[in-house]
Amino acid sequence: MPGLAAPLIAWYRDAARDLPWRREGFGAWGTLVSEFMLQQTPVNRVVPHLEAWLTRWPTPADLAASPPGDAVTQWANLGYPRRALWLHRAAVEIRDRHDGVVPRDVDALLALTGIGDYTARAVAVFAYGDRHPVVDTNTRRVLARAIGGRAQPGPPHRRDLEAMEAELPADIAEAAIVNAAAMELGAIVCTARAPKCEACPLAAQCAWRVAGYPASEDRRRKQATYEGSDRQTRGAVLKTLREAAPAAVPVFAVIPEWPDAAQRDRAIDSLIADGLVEADDDHLRLPGHPSS
DNA sequence: GACGCGTGGAA
DNA sequence: TTTCCAAGCGT
């Protein structure tokens, strides 16, 4: 097995997209915010929101000083609004536990709200230049195909980190590039549907291609139907409150047209339980308590 | 390990 | 049109 590092590094030098968080000196806070936004939201939708966010809140302390509801409003339609709440909590934790500086240590990053195996290592590697395996869904797919010979990866697993670690050069700077290049390859060449193998630097050594693109059992979770779901209902409720913010909205005026009143009430209750919505008297609003 | 969690663009 | 997919995380 020749290894993936050398061809990935050469390819990345020419093919990498020019993205804001790859600019020199983008900063650890910017990297952290970008990674939160990129958790399940496509790059093209993140870019404009990221710039607006960092203009409003240039440091973790700036965000921590605002009400969490403002973060939910600024999050707008990026989806999964819990991430806005988690990012706000992380900012408070950074202010209180790390003197306002995004931590560099992976375990310290993992201890922050909303940061898991991927985001912690992404910040340590891309913002601070340390040497760790960074494994997202793109990298898992590249590894599954190039090394495992399978069409798609299985569910995320700690073993993925070990597989990526085995591909990293000893040189710290090169290791960071290999991490970024594997993700980039999965994002723009080794895509889930219709991979562009003719443009792939790993084509000659790709186990999946060499084996003739065998179909493998797809163990990925199917996404639940969105139309008519509780998630859709929650989204509609929160959209109403974002558009009214910072004003509160009478409960009777929150998606009154919704066909299933019980589902609407269930959505409101779950949003309150998640801390995304506050209820007082007969009104609902985004959470407004200062963070401390 | 499996589930719940938004939103919009592309095939 | 419907389905699939997108730099995951907490429970």
PDB file of C-alpha atoms (C1' of nucleotides) in Angstrom:
ATOM      1  CA  MET A   1       0.000   0.000   0.000  1.00  0.00           C
ATOM      2  CA  PRO A   2       1.770   3.142  -1.231  1.00  0.00           C
ATOM      3  CA  GLY A   3      -0.057   5.521   1.095  1.00  0.00           C
ATOM      4  CA  LEU A   4      -2.322   8.420   0.308  1.00  0.00           C
ATOM      5  CA  ALA A   5      -0.256  11.344   1.584  1.00  0.00           C
ATOM      6  CA  ALA A   6       1.967  12.206  -1.383  1.00  0.00           C
ATOM      7  CA  PRO A   7      -0.717  12.221  -4.094  1.00  0.00           C
ATOM      8  CA  LEU A   8      -3.146  14.056  -1.797  1.00  0.00           C
ATOM      9  CA  ILE A   9      -0.635  16.801  -1.040  1.00  0.00           C
ATOM     10  CA  ALA A  10       0.225  17.317  -4.707  1.00  0.00           C
ATOM     11  CA  TRP A  11      -3.431  17.379  -5.720  1.00  0.00           C
ATOM     12  CA  TYR A  12      -4.505  19.740  -2.944  1.00  0.00           C
ATOM     13  CA  ARG A  13      -1.919  22.341  -3.929  1.00  0.00           C
ATOM     14  CA  ASP A  14      -3.714  22.883  -7.245  1.00  0.00           C
ATOM     15  CA  ALA A  15      -7.305  21.826  -6.587  1.00  0.00           C
ATOM     16  CA  ALA A  16      -8.154  23.258  -3.172  1.00  0.00           C
ATOM     17  CA  ARG A  17     -10.987  25.769  -3.151  1.00  0.00           C
ATOM     18  CA  ASP A  18     -10.350  29.270  -1.881  1.00  0.00           C
ATOM     19  CA  LEU A  19     -12.465  29.307   1.280  1.00  0.00           C
ATOM     20  CA  PRO A  20     -12.521  31.990   3.995  1.00  0.00           C
ATOM     21  CA  TRP A  21     -11.293  29.742   6.801  1.00  0.00           C
ATOM     22  CA  ARG A  22      -8.252  28.796   4.745  1.00  0.00           C
ATOM     23  CA  ARG A  23      -7.009  32.362   4.549  1.00  0.00           C
ATOM     24  CA  GLU A  24      -3.772  33.076   6.362  1.00  0.00           C
ATOM     25  CA  GLY A  25      -4.422  34.282   9.893  1.00  0.00           C
ATOM     26  CA  PHE A  26      -8.147  33.539   9.886  1.00  0.00           C
ATOM     27  CA  GLY A  27      -7.944  32.876  13.617  1.00  0.00           C
ATOM     28  CA  ALA A  28      -9.030  30.132  15.969  1.00  0.00           C
ATOM     29  CA  TRP A  29     -12.368  31.755  16.775  1.00  0.00           C
ATOM     30  CA  GLY A  30     -13.213  32.063  13.105  1.00  0.00           C
ATOM     31  CA  THR A  31     -12.206  28.453  12.576  1.00  0.00           C
ATOM     32  CA  LEU A  32     -14.353  27.352  15.494  1.00  0.00           C
ATOM     33  CA  VAL A  33     -17.400  29.266  14.263  1.00  0.00           C
ATOM     34  CA  SER A  34     -16.942  27.931  10.743  1.00  0.00           C
ATOM     35  CA  GLU A  35     -16.751  24.348  12.011  1.00  0.00           C
ATOM     36  CA  PHE A  36     -19.966  24.747  14.007  1.00  0.00           C
ATOM     37  CA  MET A  37     -21.736  26.097  10.938  1.00  0.00           C
ATOM     38  CA  LEU A  38     -20.334  23.370   8.714  1.00  0.00           C
ATOM     39  CA  GLN A  39     -21.735  20.593  10.901  1.00  0.00           C
ATOM     40  CA  GLN A  40     -24.267  19.249   8.389  1.00  0.00           C
ATOM     41  CA  THR A  41     -24.691  22.489   6.437  1.00  0.00           C
ATOM     42  CA  PRO A  42     -23.130  22.818   2.948  1.00  0.00           C
ATOM     43  CA  VAL A  43     -20.146  25.129   2.389  1.00  0.00           C
ATOM     44  CA  ASN A  44     -21.923  27.460  -0.006  1.00  0.00           C
ATOM     45  CA  ARG A  45     -24.624  28.275   2.511  1.00  0.00           C
ATOM     46  CA  VAL A  46     -22.163  28.809   5.356  1.00  0.00           C
ATOM     47  CA  VAL A  47     -19.832  31.398   3.822  1.00  0.00           C
ATOM     48  CA  PRO A  48     -22.051  34.519   3.935  1.00  0.00           C
ATOM     49  CA  HIS A  49     -23.390  33.684   7.399  1.00  0.00           C
ATOM     50  CA  LEU A  50     -19.900  33.141   8.740  1.00  0.00           C
ATOM     51  CA  GLU A  51     -18.714  36.561   7.669  1.00  0.00           C
ATOM     52  CA  ALA A  52     -21.747  38.280   9.162  1.00  0.00           C
ATOM     53  CA  TRP A  53     -21.320  36.364  12.421  1.00  0.00           C
ATOM     54  CA  LEU A  54     -17.661  37.294  12.843  1.00  0.00           C
ATOM     55  CA  THR A  55     -18.376  40.922  12.037  1.00  0.00           C
ATOM     56  CA  ARG A  56     -20.973  41.038  14.806  1.00  0.00           C
ATOM     57  CA  TRP A  57     -19.010  38.923  17.300  1.00  0.00           C
ATOM     58  CA  PRO A  58     -15.267  39.164  16.583  1.00  0.00           C
ATOM     59  CA  THR A  59     -14.309  37.270  19.765  1.00  0.00           C
ATOM     60  CA  PRO A  60     -15.816  34.573  22.014  1.00  0.00           C
ATOM     61  CA  ALA A  61     -16.315  37.195  24.739  1.00  0.00           C
ATOM     62  CA  ASP A  62     -18.375  39.329  22.370  1.00  0.00           C
ATOM     63  CA  LEU A  63     -20.744  36.469  21.703  1.00  0.00           C
ATOM     64  CA  ALA A  64     -20.854  35.458  25.362  1.00  0.00           C
ATOM     65  CA  ALA A  65     -21.973  38.980  26.261  1.00  0.00           C
ATOM     66  CA  SER A  66     -25.037  38.733  24.021  1.00  0.00           C
ATOM     67  CA  PRO A  67     -28.239  36.859  24.900  1.00  0.00           C
ATOM     68  CA  PRO A  68     -28.371  33.330  23.487  1.00  0.00           C
ATOM     69  CA  GLY A  69     -31.516  34.279  21.602  1.00  0.00           C
ATOM     70  CA  ASP A  70     -29.465  36.709  19.527  1.00  0.00           C
ATOM     71  CA  ALA A  71     -27.281  33.798  18.438  1.00  0.00           C
ATOM     72  CA  VAL A  72     -30.365  31.849  17.403  1.00  0.00           C
ATOM     73  CA  THR A  73     -31.615  34.816  15.390  1.00  0.00           C
ATOM     74  CA  GLN A  74     -28.253  35.420  13.722  1.00  0.00           C
ATOM     75  CA  TRP A  75     -28.115  31.715  12.867  1.00  0.00           C
ATOM     76  CA  ALA A  76     -31.064  32.404  10.583  1.00  0.00           C
ATOM     77  CA  ASN A  77     -31.865  29.513   8.251  1.00  0.00           C
ATOM     78  CA  LEU A  78     -28.630  27.534   8.601  1.00  0.00           C
ATOM     79  CA  GLY A  79     -30.570  24.681  10.143  1.00  0.00           C
ATOM     80  CA  TYR A  80     -30.163  22.680  13.353  1.00  0.00           C
ATOM     81  CA  PRO A  81     -30.525  25.834  15.497  1.00  0.00           C
ATOM     82  CA  ARG A  82     -29.352  23.947  18.588  1.00  0.00           C
ATOM     83  CA  ARG A  83     -25.902  24.534  17.156  1.00  0.00           C
ATOM     84  CA  ALA A  84     -26.366  28.293  17.665  1.00  0.00           C
ATOM     85  CA  LEU A  85     -27.192  27.648  21.304  1.00  0.00           C
ATOM     86  CA  TRP A  86     -24.222  25.299  21.670  1.00  0.00           C
ATOM     87  CA  LEU A  87     -21.882  27.794  20.042  1.00  0.00           C
ATOM     88  CA  HIS A  88     -23.085  30.437  22.447  1.00  0.00           C
ATOM     89  CA  ARG A  89     -22.499  28.122  25.407  1.00  0.00           C
ATOM     90  CA  ALA A  90     -19.055  27.270  24.099  1.00  0.00           C
ATOM     91  CA  ALA A  91     -18.270  30.994  23.930  1.00  0.00           C
ATOM     92  CA  VAL A  92     -19.325  31.398  27.558  1.00  0.00           C
ATOM     93  CA  GLU A  93     -17.177  28.418  28.540  1.00  0.00           C
ATOM     94  CA  ILE A  94     -14.204  29.839  26.626  1.00  0.00           C
ATOM     95  CA  ARG A  95     -14.617  33.174  28.367  1.00  0.00           C
ATOM     96  CA  ASP A  96     -14.990  31.621  31.808  1.00  0.00           C
ATOM     97  CA  ARG A  97     -12.539  28.735  31.646  1.00  0.00           C
ATOM     98  CA  HIS A  98      -9.955  29.804  29.076  1.00  0.00           C
ATOM     99  CA  ASP A  99      -9.643  33.563  29.501  1.00  0.00           C
ATOM    100  CA  GLY A 100     -11.505  34.130  26.272  1.00  0.00           C
ATOM    101  CA  VAL A 101      -8.986  32.210  24.159  1.00  0.00           C
ATOM    102  CA  VAL A 102     -10.114  29.211  22.088  1.00  0.00           C
ATOM    103  CA  PRO A 103      -8.228  26.292  23.652  1.00  0.00           C
ATOM    104  CA  ARG A 104      -5.627  24.391  21.684  1.00  0.00           C
ATOM    105  CA  ASP A 105      -5.676  21.110  23.578  1.00  0.00           C
ATOM    106  CA  VAL A 106      -7.978  18.464  22.083  1.00  0.00           C
ATOM    107  CA  ASP A 107      -9.332  17.342  25.448  1.00  0.00           C
ATOM    108  CA  ALA A 108     -10.076  20.940  26.429  1.00  0.00           C
ATOM    109  CA  LEU A 109     -11.864  21.423  23.120  1.00  0.00           C
ATOM    110  CA  LEU A 110     -13.829  18.205  23.579  1.00  0.00           C
ATOM    111  CA  ALA A 111     -15.040  19.505  26.932  1.00  0.00           C
ATOM    112  CA  LEU A 112     -16.759  22.477  25.257  1.00  0.00           C
ATOM    113  CA  THR A 113     -20.462  22.280  24.431  1.00  0.00           C
ATOM    114  CA  GLY A 114     -21.172  21.217  20.861  1.00  0.00           C
ATOM    115  CA  ILE A 115     -17.651  20.030  20.101  1.00  0.00           C
ATOM    116  CA  GLY A 116     -17.041  16.360  19.362  1.00  0.00           C
ATOM    117  CA  ASP A 117     -14.296  14.213  17.869  1.00  0.00           C
ATOM    118  CA  TYR A 118     -14.357  15.945  14.510  1.00  0.00           C
ATOM    119  CA  THR A 119     -14.596  19.600  15.524  1.00  0.00           C
ATOM    120  CA  ALA A 120     -12.064  19.347  18.342  1.00  0.00           C
ATOM    121  CA  ARG A 121      -9.370  17.973  16.053  1.00  0.00           C
ATOM    122  CA  ALA A 122     -10.316  20.275  13.188  1.00  0.00           C
ATOM    123  CA  VAL A 123      -9.683  23.309  15.414  1.00  0.00           C
ATOM    124  CA  ALA A 124      -6.444  21.894  16.840  1.00  0.00           C
ATOM    125  CA  VAL A 125      -5.132  21.089  13.378  1.00  0.00           C
ATOM    126  CA  PHE A 126      -6.463  23.868  11.146  1.00  0.00           C
ATOM    127  CA  ALA A 127      -6.305  26.739  13.626  1.00  0.00           C
ATOM    128  CA  TYR A 128      -3.240  25.757  15.634  1.00  0.00           C
ATOM    129  CA  GLY A 129      -1.327  23.513  13.257  1.00  0.00           C
ATOM    130  CA  ASP A 130      -1.039  20.528  15.572  1.00  0.00           C
ATOM    131  CA  ARG A 131      -0.820  16.941  14.425  1.00  0.00           C
ATOM    132  CA  HIS A 132      -3.995  14.865  14.852  1.00  0.00           C
ATOM    133  CA  PRO A 133      -6.176  12.785  12.550  1.00  0.00           C
ATOM    134  CA  VAL A 134      -9.212  14.817  11.443  1.00  0.00           C
ATOM    135  CA  VAL A 135     -12.023  12.590  10.220  1.00  0.00           C
ATOM    136  CA  ASP A 136     -15.307  13.849   8.852  1.00  0.00           C
ATOM    137  CA  THR A 137     -17.811  12.145   6.589  1.00  0.00           C
ATOM    138  CA  ASN A 138     -15.798  13.063   3.477  1.00  0.00           C
ATOM    139  CA  THR A 139     -12.621  11.540   4.842  1.00  0.00           C
ATOM    140  CA  ARG A 140     -14.465   8.440   5.967  1.00  0.00           C
ATOM    141  CA  ARG A 141     -15.778   7.949   2.455  1.00  0.00           C
ATOM    142  CA  VAL A 142     -12.330   8.439   0.919  1.00  0.00           C
ATOM    143  CA  LEU A 143     -10.818   5.918   3.331  1.00  0.00           C
ATOM    144  CA  ALA A 144     -13.647   3.440   2.795  1.00  0.00           C
ATOM    145  CA  ARG A 145     -13.105   3.519  -0.953  1.00  0.00           C
ATOM    146  CA  ALA A 146      -9.361   3.986  -1.386  1.00  0.00           C
ATOM    147  CA  ILE A 147      -8.341   1.571   1.370  1.00  0.00           C
ATOM    148  CA  GLY A 148     -11.401  -0.462   2.306  1.00  0.00           C
ATOM    149  CA  GLY A 149     -12.608  -1.082  -1.254  1.00  0.00           C
ATOM    150  CA  ARG A 150     -16.198  -0.292  -0.305  1.00  0.00           C
ATOM    151  CA  ALA A 151     -18.584   2.087  -2.016  1.00  0.00           C
ATOM    152  CA  GLN A 152     -19.656   3.876   1.151  1.00  0.00           C
ATOM    153  CA  PRO A 153     -18.406   4.077   4.732  1.00  0.00           C
ATOM    154  CA  GLY A 154     -20.309   2.532   7.591  1.00  0.00           C
ATOM    155  CA  PRO A 155     -21.389   4.528  10.621  1.00  0.00           C
ATOM    156  CA  PRO A 156     -18.685   6.723  12.212  1.00  0.00           C
ATOM    157  CA  HIS A 157     -16.309   4.768  14.421  1.00  0.00           C
ATOM    158  CA  ARG A 158     -13.242   5.454  16.516  1.00  0.00           C
ATOM    159  CA  ARG A 159     -11.375   3.114  14.192  1.00  0.00           C
ATOM    160  CA  ASP A 160     -11.660   5.806  11.519  1.00  0.00           C
ATOM    161  CA  LEU A 161      -9.301   7.974  13.557  1.00  0.00           C
ATOM    162  CA  GLU A 162      -6.723   5.202  13.652  1.00  0.00           C
ATOM    163  CA  ALA A 163      -7.035   4.600   9.916  1.00  0.00           C
ATOM    164  CA  MET A 164      -6.414   8.278   9.207  1.00  0.00           C
ATOM    165  CA  GLU A 165      -3.587   8.479  11.705  1.00  0.00           C
ATOM    166  CA  ALA A 166      -1.859   5.718   9.734  1.00  0.00           C
ATOM    167  CA  GLU A 167      -1.932   7.906   6.619  1.00  0.00           C
ATOM    168  CA  LEU A 168      -0.440  11.028   8.210  1.00  0.00           C
ATOM    169  CA  PRO A 169       3.173  11.972   7.514  1.00  0.00           C
ATOM    170  CA  ALA A 170       5.419  12.581  10.501  1.00  0.00           C
ATOM    171  CA  ASP A 171       5.898  16.189   9.417  1.00  0.00           C
ATOM    172  CA  ILE A 172       3.338  18.312  11.251  1.00  0.00           C
ATOM    173  CA  ALA A 173       2.637  20.761   8.448  1.00  0.00           C
ATOM    174  CA  GLU A 174       2.275  17.995   5.896  1.00  0.00           C
ATOM    175  CA  ALA A 175      -0.035  16.068   8.200  1.00  0.00           C
ATOM    176  CA  ALA A 176      -2.355  19.076   8.392  1.00  0.00           C
ATOM    177  CA  ILE A 177      -2.426  19.293   4.595  1.00  0.00           C
ATOM    178  CA  VAL A 178      -3.239  15.595   4.261  1.00  0.00           C
ATOM    179  CA  ASN A 179      -6.142  16.030   6.665  1.00  0.00           C
ATOM    180  CA  ALA A 180      -7.493  18.970   4.675  1.00  0.00           C
ATOM    181  CA  ALA A 181      -6.841  17.257   1.351  1.00  0.00           C
ATOM    182  CA  ALA A 182      -8.711  14.079   2.268  1.00  0.00           C
ATOM    183  CA  MET A 183     -11.742  16.152   3.260  1.00  0.00           C
ATOM    184  CA  GLU A 184     -11.500  18.270   0.133  1.00  0.00           C
ATOM    185  CA  LEU A 185     -11.195  15.226  -2.104  1.00  0.00           C
ATOM    186  CA  GLY A 186     -14.306  13.717  -0.589  1.00  0.00           C
ATOM    187  CA  ALA A 187     -16.148  17.016  -0.980  1.00  0.00           C
ATOM    188  CA  ILE A 188     -15.418  17.740  -4.640  1.00  0.00           C
ATOM    189  CA  VAL A 189     -14.124  14.536  -6.297  1.00  0.00           C
ATOM    190  CA  CYS A 190     -14.832  11.406  -4.263  1.00  0.00           C
ATOM    191  CA  THR A 191     -18.440  12.412  -3.747  1.00  0.00           C
ATOM    192  CA  ALA A 192     -21.218  10.209  -2.427  1.00  0.00           C
ATOM    193  CA  ARG A 193     -23.023  10.233  -5.765  1.00  0.00           C
ATOM    194  CA  ALA A 194     -21.237  10.112  -9.128  1.00  0.00           C
ATOM    195  CA  PRO A 195     -17.600  10.349  -7.978  1.00  0.00           C
ATOM    196  CA  LYS A 196     -15.252  11.968 -10.509  1.00  0.00           C
ATOM    197  CA  CYS A 197     -12.667   9.196 -10.590  1.00  0.00           C
ATOM    198  CA  GLU A 198     -11.076  10.561 -13.772  1.00  0.00           C
ATOM    199  CA  ALA A 199      -9.973  13.583 -11.729  1.00  0.00           C
ATOM    200  CA  CYS A 200      -8.880  11.637  -8.651  1.00  0.00           C
ATOM    201  CA  PRO A 201      -5.205  11.542  -7.621  1.00  0.00           C
ATOM    202  CA  LEU A 202      -5.821   8.216  -5.872  1.00  0.00           C
ATOM    203  CA  ALA A 203      -7.483   6.469  -8.827  1.00  0.00           C
ATOM    204  CA  ALA A 204      -4.502   4.246  -9.598  1.00  0.00           C
ATOM    205  CA  GLN A 205      -4.353   2.881  -6.069  1.00  0.00           C
ATOM    206  CA  CYS A 206      -8.031   3.067  -5.081  1.00  0.00           C
ATOM    207  CA  ALA A 207      -9.096  -0.342  -3.785  1.00  0.00           C
ATOM    208  CA  TRP A 208     -12.726   0.273  -4.688  1.00  0.00           C
ATOM    209  CA  ARG A 209     -11.880   1.266  -8.276  1.00  0.00           C
ATOM    210  CA  VAL A 210      -9.342  -1.526  -8.740  1.00  0.00           C
ATOM    211  CA  ALA A 211     -11.993  -4.014  -7.612  1.00  0.00           C
ATOM    212  CA  GLY A 212     -14.402  -2.730 -10.260  1.00  0.00           C
ATOM    213  CA  TYR A 213     -16.622  -0.493  -8.098  1.00  0.00           C
ATOM    214  CA  PRO A 214     -18.403  -3.300  -6.236  1.00  0.00           C
ATOM    215  CA  ALA A 215     -21.655  -2.333  -4.576  1.00  0.00           C
ATOM    216  CA  SER A 216     -21.494  -2.890  -0.861  1.00  0.00           C
ATOM    217  CA  GLU A 217     -24.182  -3.084   1.723  1.00  0.00           C
ATOM    218  CA  ASP A 218     -25.105   0.465   2.612  1.00  0.00           C
ATOM    219  CA  ARG A 219     -25.300   0.676   6.373  1.00  0.00           C
ATOM    220  CA  ARG A 220     -25.853   4.412   6.487  1.00  0.00           C
ATOM    221  CA  ARG A 221     -28.903   5.588   8.342  1.00  0.00           C
ATOM    222  CA  LYS A 222     -31.809   6.664   6.219  1.00  0.00           C
ATOM    223  CA  GLN A 223     -32.888  10.223   6.853  1.00  0.00           C
ATOM    224  CA  ALA A 224     -36.403  10.420   8.248  1.00  0.00           C
ATOM    225  CA  THR A 225     -39.103  11.982   6.103  1.00  0.00           C
ATOM    226  CA  TYR A 226     -39.138  15.716   6.734  1.00  0.00           C
ATOM    227  CA  GLU A 227     -42.542  16.662   5.347  1.00  0.00           C
ATOM    228  CA  GLY A 228     -45.078  16.488   8.150  1.00  0.00           C
ATOM    229  CA  SER A 229     -42.434  15.749  10.774  1.00  0.00           C
ATOM    230  CA  ASP A 230     -41.959  17.229  14.218  1.00  0.00           C
ATOM    231  CA  ARG A 231     -38.717  18.694  12.944  1.00  0.00           C
ATOM    232  CA  GLN A 232     -40.558  20.633  10.290  1.00  0.00           C
ATOM    233  CA  THR A 233     -42.990  21.860  12.926  1.00  0.00           C
ATOM    234  CA  ARG A 234     -40.195  23.000  15.218  1.00  0.00           C
ATOM    235  CA  GLY A 235     -38.613  24.792  12.292  1.00  0.00           C
ATOM    236  CA  ALA A 236     -41.846  26.657  11.567  1.00  0.00           C
ATOM    237  CA  VAL A 237     -42.268  27.697  15.202  1.00  0.00           C
ATOM    238  CA  LEU A 238     -38.715  28.936  15.464  1.00  0.00           C
ATOM    239  CA  LYS A 239     -38.938  30.810  12.174  1.00  0.00           C
ATOM    240  CA  THR A 240     -41.902  32.721  13.549  1.00  0.00           C
ATOM    241  CA  LEU A 241     -40.023  33.632  16.709  1.00  0.00           C
ATOM    242  CA  ARG A 242     -36.845  34.613  14.847  1.00  0.00           C
ATOM    243  CA  GLU A 243     -38.780  36.966  12.634  1.00  0.00           C
ATOM    244  CA  ALA A 244     -40.502  38.562  15.611  1.00  0.00           C
ATOM    245  CA  ALA A 245     -37.371  38.804  17.778  1.00  0.00           C
ATOM    246  CA  PRO A 246     -36.689  40.331  20.126  1.00  0.00           C
ATOM    247  CA  ALA A 247     -40.417  40.711  20.689  1.00  0.00           C
ATOM    248  CA  ALA A 248     -42.414  37.909  22.289  1.00  0.00           C
ATOM    249  CA  VAL A 249     -45.286  36.327  20.359  1.00  0.00           C
ATOM    250  CA  PRO A 250     -48.643  35.312  21.856  1.00  0.00           C
ATOM    251  CA  VAL A 251     -48.933  31.539  21.830  1.00  0.00           C
ATOM    252  CA  PHE A 252     -52.157  31.692  19.838  1.00  0.00           C
ATOM    253  CA  ALA A 253     -50.293  33.560  17.075  1.00  0.00           C
ATOM    254  CA  VAL A 254     -47.586  30.930  16.602  1.00  0.00           C
ATOM    255  CA  ILE A 255     -48.298  28.977  13.390  1.00  0.00           C
ATOM    256  CA  PRO A 256     -52.065  29.022  14.086  1.00  0.00           C
ATOM    257  CA  GLU A 257     -52.647  27.587  10.621  1.00  0.00           C
ATOM    258  CA  TRP A 258     -50.760  24.368  11.454  1.00  0.00           C
ATOM    259  CA  PRO A 259     -53.058  21.447  10.611  1.00  0.00           C
ATOM    260  CA  ASP A 260     -52.122  19.369  13.654  1.00  0.00           C
ATOM    261  CA  ALA A 261     -52.535  21.409  16.839  1.00  0.00           C
ATOM    262  CA  ALA A 262     -51.213  18.615  19.040  1.00  0.00           C
ATOM    263  CA  GLN A 263     -48.080  18.431  16.927  1.00  0.00           C
ATOM    264  CA  ARG A 264     -47.645  22.184  17.204  1.00  0.00           C
ATOM    265  CA  ASP A 265     -47.923  22.066  20.988  1.00  0.00           C
ATOM    266  CA  ARG A 266     -45.498  19.165  21.127  1.00  0.00           C
ATOM    267  CA  ALA A 267     -43.006  21.128  19.059  1.00  0.00           C
ATOM    268  CA  ILE A 268     -43.271  24.152  21.320  1.00  0.00           C
ATOM    269  CA  ASP A 269     -42.774  22.005  24.426  1.00  0.00           C
ATOM    270  CA  SER A 270     -39.714  20.319  22.970  1.00  0.00           C
ATOM    271  CA  LEU A 271     -38.213  23.673  21.945  1.00  0.00           C
ATOM    272  CA  ILE A 272     -38.688  24.914  25.498  1.00  0.00           C
ATOM    273  CA  ALA A 273     -37.086  21.747  26.831  1.00  0.00           C
ATOM    274  CA  ASP A 274     -34.120  22.327  24.529  1.00  0.00           C
ATOM    275  CA  GLY A 275     -33.695  25.895  25.721  1.00  0.00           C
ATOM    276  CA  LEU A 276     -34.392  27.323  22.273  1.00  0.00           C
ATOM    277  CA  VAL A 277     -37.636  28.956  23.368  1.00  0.00           C
ATOM    278  CA  GLU A 278     -38.799  30.619  26.569  1.00  0.00           C
ATOM    279  CA  ALA A 279     -42.409  30.872  27.716  1.00  0.00           C
ATOM    280  CA  ASP A 280     -43.802  33.584  29.958  1.00  0.00           C
ATOM    281  CA  ASP A 281     -47.469  34.063  30.552  1.00  0.00           C
ATOM    282  CA  ASP A 282     -49.107  33.382  27.211  1.00  0.00           C
ATOM    283  CA  HIS A 283     -46.140  34.442  25.127  1.00  0.00           C
ATOM    284  CA  LEU A 284     -43.150  32.739  23.539  1.00  0.00           C
ATOM    285  CA  ARG A 285     -39.786  34.244  22.705  1.00  0.00           C
ATOM    286  CA  LEU A 286     -36.166  33.343  22.063  1.00  0.00           C
ATOM    287  CA  PRO A 287     -33.998  32.933  25.184  1.00  0.00           C
ATOM    288  CA  GLY A 288     -32.846  36.315  26.395  1.00  0.00           C
ATOM    289  CA  HIS A 289     -31.045  35.861  29.662  1.00  0.00           C
ATOM    290  CA  PRO A 290     -27.536  37.256  29.634  1.00  0.00           C
ATOM    291  CA  SER A 291     -24.868  34.617  29.742  1.00  0.00           C
ATOM    292  CA  SER A 292     -22.955  34.243  32.949  1.00  0.00           C
TER     293      SER A 292
ATOM    294  C1'  DG B   1     -25.294   2.082  18.705  1.00  0.00           C
ATOM    295  C1'  DA B   2     -29.312   4.317  17.228  1.00  0.00           C
ATOM    296  C1'  DC B   3     -32.003   8.181  17.248  1.00  0.00           C
ATOM    297  C1'  DG B   4     -33.549  13.152  16.839  1.00  0.00           C
ATOM    298  C1'  DC B   5     -32.332  17.289  15.176  1.00  0.00           C
ATOM    299  C1'  DG B   6     -33.351  22.114   9.878  1.00  0.00           C
ATOM    300  C1'  DT B   7     -32.932  23.682   5.580  1.00  0.00           C
ATOM    301  C1'  DG B   8     -32.352  24.039   0.755  1.00  0.00           C
ATOM    302  C1'  DG B   9     -30.068  22.616  -3.575  1.00  0.00           C
ATOM    303  C1'  DA B  10     -29.202  19.058  -7.012  1.00  0.00           C
ATOM    304  C1'  DA B  11     -30.186  14.808  -9.547  1.00  0.00           C
TER     305       DA B  11
ATOM    306  C1'  DT C   1     -41.992  14.938  -8.194  1.00  0.00           C
ATOM    307  C1'  DT C   2     -39.411  12.622  -4.882  1.00  0.00           C
ATOM    308  C1'  DT C   3     -35.254  11.395  -2.999  1.00  0.00           C
ATOM    309  C1'  DC C   4     -30.732  12.139  -1.634  1.00  0.00           C
ATOM    310  C1'  DC C   5     -27.321  14.658   0.410  1.00  0.00           C
ATOM    311  C1'  DA C   6     -24.597  18.137   3.300  1.00  0.00           C
ATOM    312  C1'  DA C   7     -17.027  19.686   7.366  1.00  0.00           C
ATOM    313  C1'  DG C   8     -21.816  16.112  13.584  1.00  0.00           C
ATOM    314  C1'  DC C   9     -23.335  16.352  18.230  1.00  0.00           C
ATOM    315  C1'  DG C  10     -25.674  15.006  22.578  1.00  0.00           C
ATOM    316  C1'  DT C  11     -28.422  11.716  24.597  1.00  0.00           C
TER     317       DT C  11
END
